[in-house]
Amino acid sequence: MKSREPCGTIGIARERFEIAPLIQAAKDRSTGAIATFVGVVRDDGIESITIEAYEEVAEKDLHEIRDEAVSRFDLVEVTILHRIGILAVGDDILLIVVSAGHRKQAFSGCEYILERIKERVPIWKEENLGNGNRWVRGNNE
Amino acid sequence: MEKTRSVRTVQDKRNDKDERRSGTMMIRVKMFGRFRHELWECREIGAKSGASALEVLQEAVPRDSIMFPEVFDAEERIKNHIIIVRNGTRMTRAEYDGLPLKDSDEIAVLPPVAGG
């Protein structure tokens, strides 16, 4: 079988993204399953959250994680978008869309990507409480 | 194009000569996350030629700042969960402890990540 370059959108996003068109774009004739993960700003008594990244390294990491996941789980298409900037409660932080021939590949690929992002991509969150700010502890601290 | 390359080469040689003469180099140090908030975003730090990232950071981070114990352990080694990036590539502990940096290198200090 001829291997193909993975498609999809990978990157750090400064603006809101529309999810539905990105899910639709993940389909092709070989697609049997699409798994989607959306991380959302939770109301932990905050007014907003500021997300910052070391963009140059984060973009490189996201592409590497995509390539690892495609290779391990035989994925068809992968989209990974991580927001930066000031976000309100309910805003989308992270979108992962994974398409594959079968559901197990899609679920496993989606989870793998999420865990690798939490583990290594240089992104930080600062919660804005109204009367001060606090940095969210690191995922490996 | 050719002219630019030639000028850069001459400048590079001058820089090398200056560096050898003075025995110092300039390292750009970038901070991220809470380190950026408490210390600075980007600074040029003077260091002796051949210094490691560890040595540069021991000089750069003020010992009386609340960030010193966040970056260094009791033996003044960089804490395990902190990532050091040199010119866009992560360094191993052995590298940031002992690899000599070069003049105009950029190192970045990353606190534990919290994305996702």
PDB file of N, CA and C in Angstrom, chain B residues 8-110:
ATOM      1  N   ARG B   8      29.843  39.172   6.238  1.00  0.00           N
ATOM      2  CA  ARG B   8      29.540  38.377   7.437  1.00  0.00           C
ATOM      3  C   ARG B   8      30.761  37.579   7.879  1.00  0.00           C
ATOM      4  N   THR B   9      31.486  37.076   6.925  1.00  0.00           N
ATOM      5  CA  THR B   9      32.666  36.278   7.262  1.00  0.00           C
ATOM      6  C   THR B   9      33.693  37.135   7.994  1.00  0.00           C
ATOM      7  N   VAL B  10      33.902  38.338   7.476  1.00  0.00           N
ATOM      8  CA  VAL B  10      34.840  39.247   8.119  1.00  0.00           C
ATOM      9  C   VAL B  10      34.356  39.575   9.529  1.00  0.00           C
ATOM     10  N   GLN B  11      33.071  39.849   9.639  1.00  0.00           N
ATOM     11  CA  GLN B  11      32.512  40.182  10.952  1.00  0.00           C
ATOM     12  C   GLN B  11      32.652  38.996  11.912  1.00  0.00           C
ATOM     13  N   ASP B  12      32.374  37.803  11.382  1.00  0.00           N
ATOM     14  CA  ASP B  12      32.511  36.603  12.222  1.00  0.00           C
ATOM     15  C   ASP B  12      33.923  36.481  12.758  1.00  0.00           C
ATOM     16  N   LYS B  13      34.911  36.728  11.870  1.00  0.00           N
ATOM     17  CA  LYS B  13      36.306  36.612  12.305  1.00  0.00           C
ATOM     18  C   LYS B  13      36.620  37.652  13.372  1.00  0.00           C
ATOM     19  N   ARG B  14      36.082  38.855  13.173  1.00  0.00           N
ATOM     20  CA  ARG B  14      36.302  39.907  14.188  1.00  0.00           C
ATOM     21  C   ARG B  14      35.709  39.468  15.531  1.00  0.00           C
ATOM     22  N   ASN B  15      34.494  38.911  15.457  1.00  0.00           N
ATOM     23  CA  ASN B  15      33.848  38.482  16.692  1.00  0.00           C
ATOM     24  C   ASN B  15      34.665  37.395  17.385  1.00  0.00           C
ATOM     25  N   ASP B  16      35.163  36.447  16.574  1.00  0.00           N
ATOM     26  CA  ASP B  16      35.970  35.369  17.147  1.00  0.00           C
ATOM     27  C   ASP B  16      37.200  35.933  17.843  1.00  0.00           C
ATOM     28  N   LYS B  17      37.842  36.898  17.153  1.00  0.00           N
ATOM     29  CA  LYS B  17      39.059  37.496  17.707  1.00  0.00           C
ATOM     30  C   LYS B  17      38.740  38.229  19.008  1.00  0.00           C
ATOM     31  N   ASP B  18      37.623  39.020  18.972  1.00  0.00           N
ATOM     32  CA  ASP B  18      37.228  39.755  20.173  1.00  0.00           C
ATOM     33  C   ASP B  18      36.959  38.796  21.326  1.00  0.00           C
ATOM     34  N   GLU B  19      36.287  37.673  20.962  1.00  0.00           N
ATOM     35  CA  GLU B  19      35.909  36.720  21.996  1.00  0.00           C
ATOM     36  C   GLU B  19      37.144  36.105  22.643  1.00  0.00           C
ATOM     37  N   ARG B  20      38.136  35.740  21.781  1.00  0.00           N
ATOM     38  CA  ARG B  20      39.354  35.133  22.314  1.00  0.00           C
ATOM     39  C   ARG B  20      40.119  36.127  23.184  1.00  0.00           C
ATOM     40  N   ARG B  21      40.122  37.401  22.675  1.00  0.00           N
ATOM     41  CA  ARG B  21      40.877  38.422  23.382  1.00  0.00           C
ATOM     42  C   ARG B  21      40.261  38.672  24.756  1.00  0.00           C
ATOM     43  N   SER B  22      38.952  38.833  24.783  1.00  0.00           N
ATOM     44  CA  SER B  22      38.320  39.192  26.040  1.00  0.00           C
ATOM     45  C   SER B  22      37.998  37.966  26.884  1.00  0.00           C
ATOM     46  N   GLY B  23      37.888  36.767  26.248  1.00  0.00           N
ATOM     47  CA  GLY B  23      37.545  35.555  26.982  1.00  0.00           C
ATOM     48  C   GLY B  23      36.105  35.527  27.415  1.00  0.00           C
ATOM     49  N   THR B  24      35.290  36.343  26.752  1.00  0.00           N
ATOM     50  CA  THR B  24      33.872  36.357  27.131  1.00  0.00           C
ATOM     51  C   THR B  24      32.997  36.133  25.905  1.00  0.00           C
ATOM     52  N   MET B  25      31.742  35.849  26.176  1.00  0.00           N
ATOM     53  CA  MET B  25      30.762  35.692  25.093  1.00  0.00           C
ATOM     54  C   MET B  25      29.428  36.222  25.604  1.00  0.00           C
ATOM     55  N   MET B  26      28.528  36.475  24.659  1.00  0.00           N
ATOM     56  CA  MET B  26      27.193  36.934  25.031  1.00  0.00           C
ATOM     57  C   MET B  26      26.187  35.832  24.708  1.00  0.00           C
ATOM     58  N   ILE B  27      25.349  35.511  25.681  1.00  0.00           N
ATOM     59  CA  ILE B  27      24.334  34.477  25.517  1.00  0.00           C
ATOM     60  C   ILE B  27      22.965  35.127  25.720  1.00  0.00           C
ATOM     61  N   ARG B  28      22.059  34.874  24.799  1.00  0.00           N
ATOM     62  CA  ARG B  28      20.691  35.397  24.952  1.00  0.00           C
ATOM     63  C   ARG B  28      19.899  34.394  25.793  1.00  0.00           C
ATOM     64  N   VAL B  29      19.348  34.862  26.903  1.00  0.00           N
ATOM     65  CA  VAL B  29      18.606  33.961  27.799  1.00  0.00           C
ATOM     66  C   VAL B  29      17.138  34.369  27.812  1.00  0.00           C
ATOM     67  N   LYS B  30      16.272  33.441  27.404  1.00  0.00           N
ATOM     68  CA  LYS B  30      14.826  33.707  27.375  1.00  0.00           C
ATOM     69  C   LYS B  30      14.129  32.909  28.474  1.00  0.00           C
ATOM     70  N   MET B  31      13.153  33.541  29.087  1.00  0.00           N
ATOM     71  CA  MET B  31      12.370  32.884  30.138  1.00  0.00           C
ATOM     72  C   MET B  31      10.930  32.743  29.679  1.00  0.00           C
ATOM     73  N   PHE B  32      10.271  31.718  30.149  1.00  0.00           N
ATOM     74  CA  PHE B  32       8.873  31.498  29.784  1.00  0.00           C
ATOM     75  C   PHE B  32       8.024  31.221  31.027  1.00  0.00           C
ATOM     76  N   GLY B  33       6.694  31.358  30.846  1.00  0.00           N
ATOM     77  CA  GLY B  33       5.751  31.051  31.923  1.00  0.00           C
ATOM     78  C   GLY B  33       6.026  31.902  33.147  1.00  0.00           C
ATOM     79  N   ARG B  34       5.951  31.257  34.320  1.00  0.00           N
ATOM     80  CA  ARG B  34       6.115  32.027  35.562  1.00  0.00           C
ATOM     81  C   ARG B  34       7.532  32.571  35.720  1.00  0.00           C
ATOM     82  N   PHE B  35       8.512  31.950  35.072  1.00  0.00           N
ATOM     83  CA  PHE B  35       9.882  32.482  35.132  1.00  0.00           C
ATOM     84  C   PHE B  35       9.942  33.838  34.420  1.00  0.00           C
ATOM     85  N   ARG B  36       9.264  33.947  33.292  1.00  0.00           N
ATOM     86  CA  ARG B  36       9.236  35.220  32.562  1.00  0.00           C
ATOM     87  C   ARG B  36       8.567  36.293  33.421  1.00  0.00           C
ATOM     88  N   HIS B  37       7.482  35.902  34.086  1.00  0.00           N
ATOM     89  CA  HIS B  37       6.732  36.851  34.906  1.00  0.00           C
ATOM     90  C   HIS B  37       7.587  37.359  36.079  1.00  0.00           C
ATOM     91  N   GLU B  38       8.351  36.456  36.711  1.00  0.00           N
ATOM     92  CA  GLU B  38       9.107  36.820  37.912  1.00  0.00           C
ATOM     93  C   GLU B  38      10.506  37.355  37.591  1.00  0.00           C
ATOM     94  N   LEU B  39      11.073  36.989  36.453  1.00  0.00           N
ATOM     95  CA  LEU B  39      12.448  37.396  36.148  1.00  0.00           C
ATOM     96  C   LEU B  39      12.485  38.359  34.967  1.00  0.00           C
ATOM     97  N   TRP B  40      12.503  37.855  33.752  1.00  0.00           N
ATOM     98  CA  TRP B  40      12.514  38.702  32.568  1.00  0.00           C
ATOM     99  C   TRP B  40      12.122  37.848  31.379  1.00  0.00           C
ATOM    100  N   GLU B  41      11.888  38.518  30.265  1.00  0.00           N
ATOM    101  CA  GLU B  41      11.500  37.786  29.049  1.00  0.00           C
ATOM    102  C   GLU B  41      12.750  37.378  28.267  1.00  0.00           C
ATOM    103  N   CYS B  42      13.667  38.335  28.052  1.00  0.00           N
ATOM    104  CA  CYS B  42      14.846  38.037  27.252  1.00  0.00           C
ATOM    105  C   CYS B  42      15.972  38.990  27.671  1.00  0.00           C
ATOM    106  N   ARG B  43      17.137  38.434  27.932  1.00  0.00           N
ATOM    107  CA  ARG B  43      18.293  39.265  28.314  1.00  0.00           C
ATOM    108  C   ARG B  43      19.552  38.726  27.672  1.00  0.00           C
ATOM    109  N   GLU B  44      20.471  39.634  27.382  1.00  0.00           N
ATOM    110  CA  GLU B  44      21.806  39.237  26.932  1.00  0.00           C
ATOM    111  C   GLU B  44      22.667  39.104  28.186  1.00  0.00           C
ATOM    112  N   ILE B  45      23.252  37.942  28.370  1.00  0.00           N
ATOM    113  CA  ILE B  45      24.063  37.689  29.560  1.00  0.00           C
ATOM    114  C   ILE B  45      25.512  37.468  29.135  1.00  0.00           C
ATOM    115  N   GLY B  46      26.440  38.197  29.737  1.00  0.00           N
ATOM    116  CA  GLY B  46      27.858  37.991  29.477  1.00  0.00           C
ATOM    117  C   GLY B  46      28.368  36.799  30.274  1.00  0.00           C
ATOM    118  N   ALA B  47      29.193  35.978  29.635  1.00  0.00           N
ATOM    119  CA  ALA B  47      29.740  34.801  30.333  1.00  0.00           C
ATOM    120  C   ALA B  47      31.137  34.542  29.805  1.00  0.00           C
ATOM    121  N   LYS B  48      31.909  33.787  30.585  1.00  0.00           N
ATOM    122  CA  LYS B  48      33.262  33.462  30.112  1.00  0.00           C
ATOM    123  C   LYS B  48      33.149  32.461  28.957  1.00  0.00           C
ATOM    124  N   SER B  49      34.082  32.534  28.033  1.00  0.00           N
ATOM    125  CA  SER B  49      34.040  31.640  26.870  1.00  0.00           C
ATOM    126  C   SER B  49      33.997  30.188  27.311  1.00  0.00           C
ATOM    127  N   GLY B  50      33.140  29.434  26.654  1.00  0.00           N
ATOM    128  CA  GLY B  50      33.063  28.007  26.944  1.00  0.00           C
ATOM    129  C   GLY B  50      32.198  27.647  28.134  1.00  0.00           C
ATOM    130  N   ALA B  51      31.518  28.643  28.722  1.00  0.00           N
ATOM    131  CA  ALA B  51      30.647  28.338  29.869  1.00  0.00           C
ATOM    132  C   ALA B  51      29.491  27.448  29.419  1.00  0.00           C
ATOM    133  N   SER B  52      29.005  26.640  30.339  1.00  0.00           N
ATOM    134  CA  SER B  52      27.849  25.786  30.052  1.00  0.00           C
ATOM    135  C   SER B  52      26.561  26.562  30.333  1.00  0.00           C
ATOM    136  N   ALA B  53      25.443  26.012  29.912  1.00  0.00           N
ATOM    137  CA  ALA B  53      24.147  26.645  30.196  1.00  0.00           C
ATOM    138  C   ALA B  53      23.934  26.744  31.700  1.00  0.00           C
ATOM    139  N   LEU B  54      24.344  25.703  32.426  1.00  0.00           N
ATOM    140  CA  LEU B  54      24.210  25.729  33.890  1.00  0.00           C
ATOM    141  C   LEU B  54      24.980  26.915  34.475  1.00  0.00           C
ATOM    142  N   GLU B  55      26.213  27.101  34.024  1.00  0.00           N
ATOM    143  CA  GLU B  55      27.034  28.194  34.561  1.00  0.00           C
ATOM    144  C   GLU B  55      26.441  29.553  34.201  1.00  0.00           C
ATOM    145  N   VAL B  56      25.930  29.665  32.988  1.00  0.00           N
ATOM    146  CA  VAL B  56      25.321  30.943  32.572  1.00  0.00           C
ATOM    147  C   VAL B  56      24.104  31.245  33.446  1.00  0.00           C
ATOM    148  N   LEU B  57      23.288  30.220  33.686  1.00  0.00           N
ATOM    149  CA  LEU B  57      22.068  30.453  34.468  1.00  0.00           C
ATOM    150  C   LEU B  57      22.380  30.708  35.944  1.00  0.00           C
ATOM    151  N   GLN B  58      23.434  30.067  36.457  1.00  0.00           N
ATOM    152  CA  GLN B  58      23.818  30.338  37.856  1.00  0.00           C
ATOM    153  C   GLN B  58      24.213  31.806  38.034  1.00  0.00           C
ATOM    154  N   GLU B  59      24.795  32.387  36.995  1.00  0.00           N
ATOM    155  CA  GLU B  59      25.140  33.803  37.042  1.00  0.00           C
ATOM    156  C   GLU B  59      23.923  34.683  36.799  1.00  0.00           C
ATOM    157  N   ALA B  60      23.046  34.221  35.898  1.00  0.00           N
ATOM    158  CA  ALA B  60      21.957  35.083  35.421  1.00  0.00           C
ATOM    159  C   ALA B  60      20.796  35.212  36.404  1.00  0.00           C
ATOM    160  N   VAL B  61      20.466  34.126  37.086  1.00  0.00           N
ATOM    161  CA  VAL B  61      19.294  34.168  37.981  1.00  0.00           C
ATOM    162  C   VAL B  61      19.743  34.706  39.346  1.00  0.00           C
ATOM    163  N   PRO B  62      19.205  35.835  39.765  1.00  0.00           N
ATOM    164  CA  PRO B  62      19.642  36.418  41.050  1.00  0.00           C
ATOM    165  C   PRO B  62      19.383  35.456  42.213  1.00  0.00           C
ATOM    166  N   ARG B  63      20.418  35.311  43.049  1.00  0.00           N
ATOM    167  CA  ARG B  63      20.311  34.350  44.156  1.00  0.00           C
ATOM    168  C   ARG B  63      19.252  34.749  45.177  1.00  0.00           C
ATOM    169  N   ASP B  64      18.953  36.051  45.239  1.00  0.00           N
ATOM    170  CA  ASP B  64      17.961  36.478  46.221  1.00  0.00           C
ATOM    171  C   ASP B  64      16.544  36.517  45.640  1.00  0.00           C
ATOM    172  N   SER B  65      16.378  36.094  44.392  1.00  0.00           N
ATOM    173  CA  SER B  65      15.035  36.112  43.808  1.00  0.00           C
ATOM    174  C   SER B  65      14.266  34.867  44.238  1.00  0.00           C
ATOM    175  N   ILE B  66      12.937  34.980  44.243  1.00  0.00           N
ATOM    176  CA  ILE B  66      12.136  33.813  44.647  1.00  0.00           C
ATOM    177  C   ILE B  66      12.206  32.711  43.597  1.00  0.00           C
ATOM    178  N   MET B  67      12.742  33.033  42.425  1.00  0.00           N
ATOM    179  CA  MET B  67      12.840  32.037  41.361  1.00  0.00           C
ATOM    180  C   MET B  67      14.087  31.165  41.470  1.00  0.00           C
ATOM    181  N   PHE B  68      15.107  31.606  42.234  1.00  0.00           N
ATOM    182  CA  PHE B  68      16.343  30.805  42.305  1.00  0.00           C
ATOM    183  C   PHE B  68      16.051  29.387  42.803  1.00  0.00           C
ATOM    184  N   PRO B  69      15.316  29.253  43.923  1.00  0.00           N
ATOM    185  CA  PRO B  69      15.014  27.879  44.373  1.00  0.00           C
ATOM    186  C   PRO B  69      14.003  27.159  43.477  1.00  0.00           C
ATOM    187  N   GLU B  70      13.335  27.903  42.595  1.00  0.00           N
ATOM    188  CA  GLU B  70      12.426  27.248  41.637  1.00  0.00           C
ATOM    189  C   GLU B  70      13.213  26.633  40.488  1.00  0.00           C
ATOM    190  N   VAL B  71      14.344  27.269  40.156  1.00  0.00           N
ATOM    191  CA  VAL B  71      15.152  26.796  39.021  1.00  0.00           C
ATOM    192  C   VAL B  71      16.204  25.787  39.476  1.00  0.00           C
ATOM    193  N   PHE B  72      16.822  26.028  40.664  1.00  0.00           N
ATOM    194  CA  PHE B  72      17.952  25.205  41.118  1.00  0.00           C
ATOM    195  C   PHE B  72      17.583  24.404  42.363  1.00  0.00           C
ATOM    196  N   ASP B  73      18.214  23.223  42.469  1.00  0.00           N
ATOM    197  CA  ASP B  73      18.045  22.441  43.698  1.00  0.00           C
ATOM    198  C   ASP B  73      19.090  22.892  44.727  1.00  0.00           C
ATOM    199  N   ALA B  74      19.175  22.161  45.838  1.00  0.00           N
ATOM    200  CA  ALA B  74      20.057  22.567  46.934  1.00  0.00           C
ATOM    201  C   ALA B  74      21.531  22.557  46.512  1.00  0.00           C
ATOM    202  N   GLU B  75      21.855  21.731  45.515  1.00  0.00           N
ATOM    203  CA  GLU B  75      23.246  21.666  45.034  1.00  0.00           C
ATOM    204  C   GLU B  75      23.492  22.602  43.857  1.00  0.00           C
ATOM    205  N   GLU B  76      22.525  23.470  43.622  1.00  0.00           N
ATOM    206  CA  GLU B  76      22.603  24.447  42.526  1.00  0.00           C
ATOM    207  C   GLU B  76      22.702  23.786  41.163  1.00  0.00           C
ATOM    208  N   ARG B  77      22.045  22.653  41.029  1.00  0.00           N
ATOM    209  CA  ARG B  77      21.878  22.048  39.710  1.00  0.00           C
ATOM    210  C   ARG B  77      20.462  22.364  39.256  1.00  0.00           C
ATOM    211  N   ILE B  78      20.264  22.402  37.952  1.00  0.00           N
ATOM    212  CA  ILE B  78      18.933  22.732  37.424  1.00  0.00           C
ATOM    213  C   ILE B  78      17.963  21.612  37.775  1.00  0.00           C
ATOM    214  N   LYS B  79      16.811  21.982  38.293  1.00  0.00           N
ATOM    215  CA  LYS B  79      15.839  20.985  38.740  1.00  0.00           C
ATOM    216  C   LYS B  79      15.393  20.090  37.582  1.00  0.00           C
ATOM    217  N   ASN B  80      15.076  18.859  37.921  1.00  0.00           N
ATOM    218  CA  ASN B  80      14.768  17.836  36.909  1.00  0.00           C
ATOM    219  C   ASN B  80      13.631  18.204  35.970  1.00  0.00           C
ATOM    220  N   HIS B  81      12.600  18.859  36.503  1.00  0.00           N
ATOM    221  CA  HIS B  81      11.409  19.089  35.675  1.00  0.00           C
ATOM    222  C   HIS B  81      11.518  20.351  34.815  1.00  0.00           C
ATOM    223  N   ILE B  82      12.677  21.003  34.874  1.00  0.00           N
ATOM    224  CA  ILE B  82      12.864  22.204  34.038  1.00  0.00           C
ATOM    225  C   ILE B  82      13.569  21.816  32.744  1.00  0.00           C
ATOM    226  N   ILE B  83      13.088  22.382  31.650  1.00  0.00           N
ATOM    227  CA  ILE B  83      13.652  22.077  30.335  1.00  0.00           C
ATOM    228  C   ILE B  83      14.503  23.257  29.875  1.00  0.00           C
ATOM    229  N   ILE B  84      15.696  22.945  29.379  1.00  0.00           N
ATOM    230  CA  ILE B  84      16.559  23.971  28.797  1.00  0.00           C
ATOM    231  C   ILE B  84      16.631  23.724  27.290  1.00  0.00           C
ATOM    232  N   VAL B  85      16.377  24.774  26.532  1.00  0.00           N
ATOM    233  CA  VAL B  85      16.383  24.676  25.068  1.00  0.00           C
ATOM    234  C   VAL B  85      17.502  25.564  24.539  1.00  0.00           C
ATOM    235  N   ARG B  86      18.342  25.004  23.683  1.00  0.00           N
ATOM    236  CA  ARG B  86      19.430  25.782  23.081  1.00  0.00           C
ATOM    237  C   ARG B  86      19.162  25.936  21.589  1.00  0.00           C
ATOM    238  N   ASN B  87      19.056  27.146  21.147  1.00  0.00           N
ATOM    239  CA  ASN B  87      18.819  27.444  19.728  1.00  0.00           C
ATOM    240  C   ASN B  87      17.675  26.600  19.164  1.00  0.00           C
ATOM    241  N   GLY B  88      16.599  26.458  19.948  1.00  0.00           N
ATOM    242  CA  GLY B  88      15.394  25.764  19.484  1.00  0.00           C
ATOM    243  C   GLY B  88      15.385  24.267  19.701  1.00  0.00           C
ATOM    244  N   THR B  89      16.458  23.701  20.288  1.00  0.00           N
ATOM    245  CA  THR B  89      16.523  22.251  20.496  1.00  0.00           C
ATOM    246  C   THR B  89      16.735  21.949  21.975  1.00  0.00           C
ATOM    247  N   ARG B  90      15.950  21.002  22.512  1.00  0.00           N
ATOM    248  CA  ARG B  90      16.084  20.649  23.933  1.00  0.00           C
ATOM    249  C   ARG B  90      17.473  20.098  24.219  1.00  0.00           C
ATOM    250  N   MET B  91      17.993  20.464  25.395  1.00  0.00           N
ATOM    251  CA  MET B  91      19.295  19.940  25.825  1.00  0.00           C
ATOM    252  C   MET B  91      19.058  18.811  26.819  1.00  0.00           C
ATOM    253  N   THR B  92      19.963  17.850  26.822  1.00  0.00           N
ATOM    254  CA  THR B  92      19.947  16.833  27.874  1.00  0.00           C
ATOM    255  C   THR B  92      20.630  17.422  29.103  1.00  0.00           C
ATOM    256  N   ARG B  93      20.465  16.730  30.232  1.00  0.00           N
ATOM    257  CA  ARG B  93      21.127  17.218  31.457  1.00  0.00           C
ATOM    258  C   ARG B  93      22.645  17.272  31.257  1.00  0.00           C
ATOM    259  N   ALA B  94      23.190  16.225  30.630  1.00  0.00           N
ATOM    260  CA  ALA B  94      24.640  16.200  30.405  1.00  0.00           C
ATOM    261  C   ALA B  94      25.065  17.400  29.561  1.00  0.00           C
ATOM    262  N   GLU B  95      24.230  17.772  28.595  1.00  0.00           N
ATOM    263  CA  GLU B  95      24.567  18.916  27.737  1.00  0.00           C
ATOM    264  C   GLU B  95      24.497  20.225  28.505  1.00  0.00           C
ATOM    265  N   TYR B  96      23.419  20.451  29.244  1.00  0.00           N
ATOM    266  CA  TYR B  96      23.369  21.764  29.900  1.00  0.00           C
ATOM    267  C   TYR B  96      24.298  21.847  31.107  1.00  0.00           C
ATOM    268  N   ASP B  97      24.732  20.706  31.620  1.00  0.00           N
ATOM    269  CA  ASP B  97      25.741  20.731  32.693  1.00  0.00           C
ATOM    270  C   ASP B  97      27.137  21.001  32.144  1.00  0.00           C
ATOM    271  N   GLY B  98      27.433  20.477  30.940  1.00  0.00           N
ATOM    272  CA  GLY B  98      28.842  20.501  30.533  1.00  0.00           C
ATOM    273  C   GLY B  98      29.158  20.977  29.132  1.00  0.00           C
ATOM    274  N   LEU B  99      28.172  21.040  28.254  1.00  0.00           N
ATOM    275  CA  LEU B  99      28.486  21.428  26.867  1.00  0.00           C
ATOM    276  C   LEU B  99      28.822  22.916  26.793  1.00  0.00           C
ATOM    277  N   PRO B 100      29.982  23.277  26.241  1.00  0.00           N
ATOM    278  CA  PRO B 100      30.316  24.708  26.145  1.00  0.00           C
ATOM    279  C   PRO B 100      29.368  25.419  25.163  1.00  0.00           C
ATOM    280  N   LEU B 101      28.802  26.523  25.612  1.00  0.00           N
ATOM    281  CA  LEU B 101      27.971  27.320  24.710  1.00  0.00           C
ATOM    282  C   LEU B 101      28.879  28.142  23.803  1.00  0.00           C
ATOM    283  N   LYS B 102      28.283  28.641  22.709  1.00  0.00           N
ATOM    284  CA  LYS B 102      29.033  29.494  21.793  1.00  0.00           C
ATOM    285  C   LYS B 102      28.476  30.911  21.851  1.00  0.00           C
ATOM    286  N   ASP B 103      29.338  31.853  21.500  1.00  0.00           N
ATOM    287  CA  ASP B 103      28.903  33.247  21.491  1.00  0.00           C
ATOM    288  C   ASP B 103      27.645  33.386  20.640  1.00  0.00           C
ATOM    289  N   SER B 104      26.662  34.157  21.119  1.00  0.00           N
ATOM    290  CA  SER B 104      25.384  34.428  20.442  1.00  0.00           C
ATOM    291  C   SER B 104      24.402  33.259  20.500  1.00  0.00           C
ATOM    292  N   ASP B 105      24.726  32.206  21.240  1.00  0.00           N
ATOM    293  CA  ASP B 105      23.733  31.152  21.447  1.00  0.00           C
ATOM    294  C   ASP B 105      22.524  31.727  22.175  1.00  0.00           C
ATOM    295  N   GLU B 106      21.385  31.063  21.961  1.00  0.00           N
ATOM    296  CA  GLU B 106      20.177  31.450  22.702  1.00  0.00           C
ATOM    297  C   GLU B 106      19.748  30.254  23.529  1.00  0.00           C
ATOM    298  N   ILE B 107      19.574  30.459  24.825  1.00  0.00           N
ATOM    299  CA  ILE B 107      19.009  29.382  25.630  1.00  0.00           C
ATOM    300  C   ILE B 107      17.691  29.853  26.229  1.00  0.00           C
ATOM    301  N   ALA B 108      16.762  28.915  26.331  1.00  0.00           N
ATOM    302  CA  ALA B 108      15.447  29.217  26.894  1.00  0.00           C
ATOM    303  C   ALA B 108      15.220  28.326  28.100  1.00  0.00           C
ATOM    304  N   VAL B 109      14.608  28.908  29.132  1.00  0.00           N
ATOM    305  CA  VAL B 109      14.349  28.175  30.371  1.00  0.00           C
ATOM    306  C   VAL B 109      12.838  27.970  30.479  1.00  0.00           C
ATOM    307  N   LEU B 110      12.427  26.693  30.473  1.00  0.00           N
ATOM    308  CA  LEU B 110      11.000  26.378  30.436  1.00  0.00           C
ATOM    309  C   LEU B 110      10.552  25.740  31.742  1.00  0.00           C
TER     310      LEU B 110
END
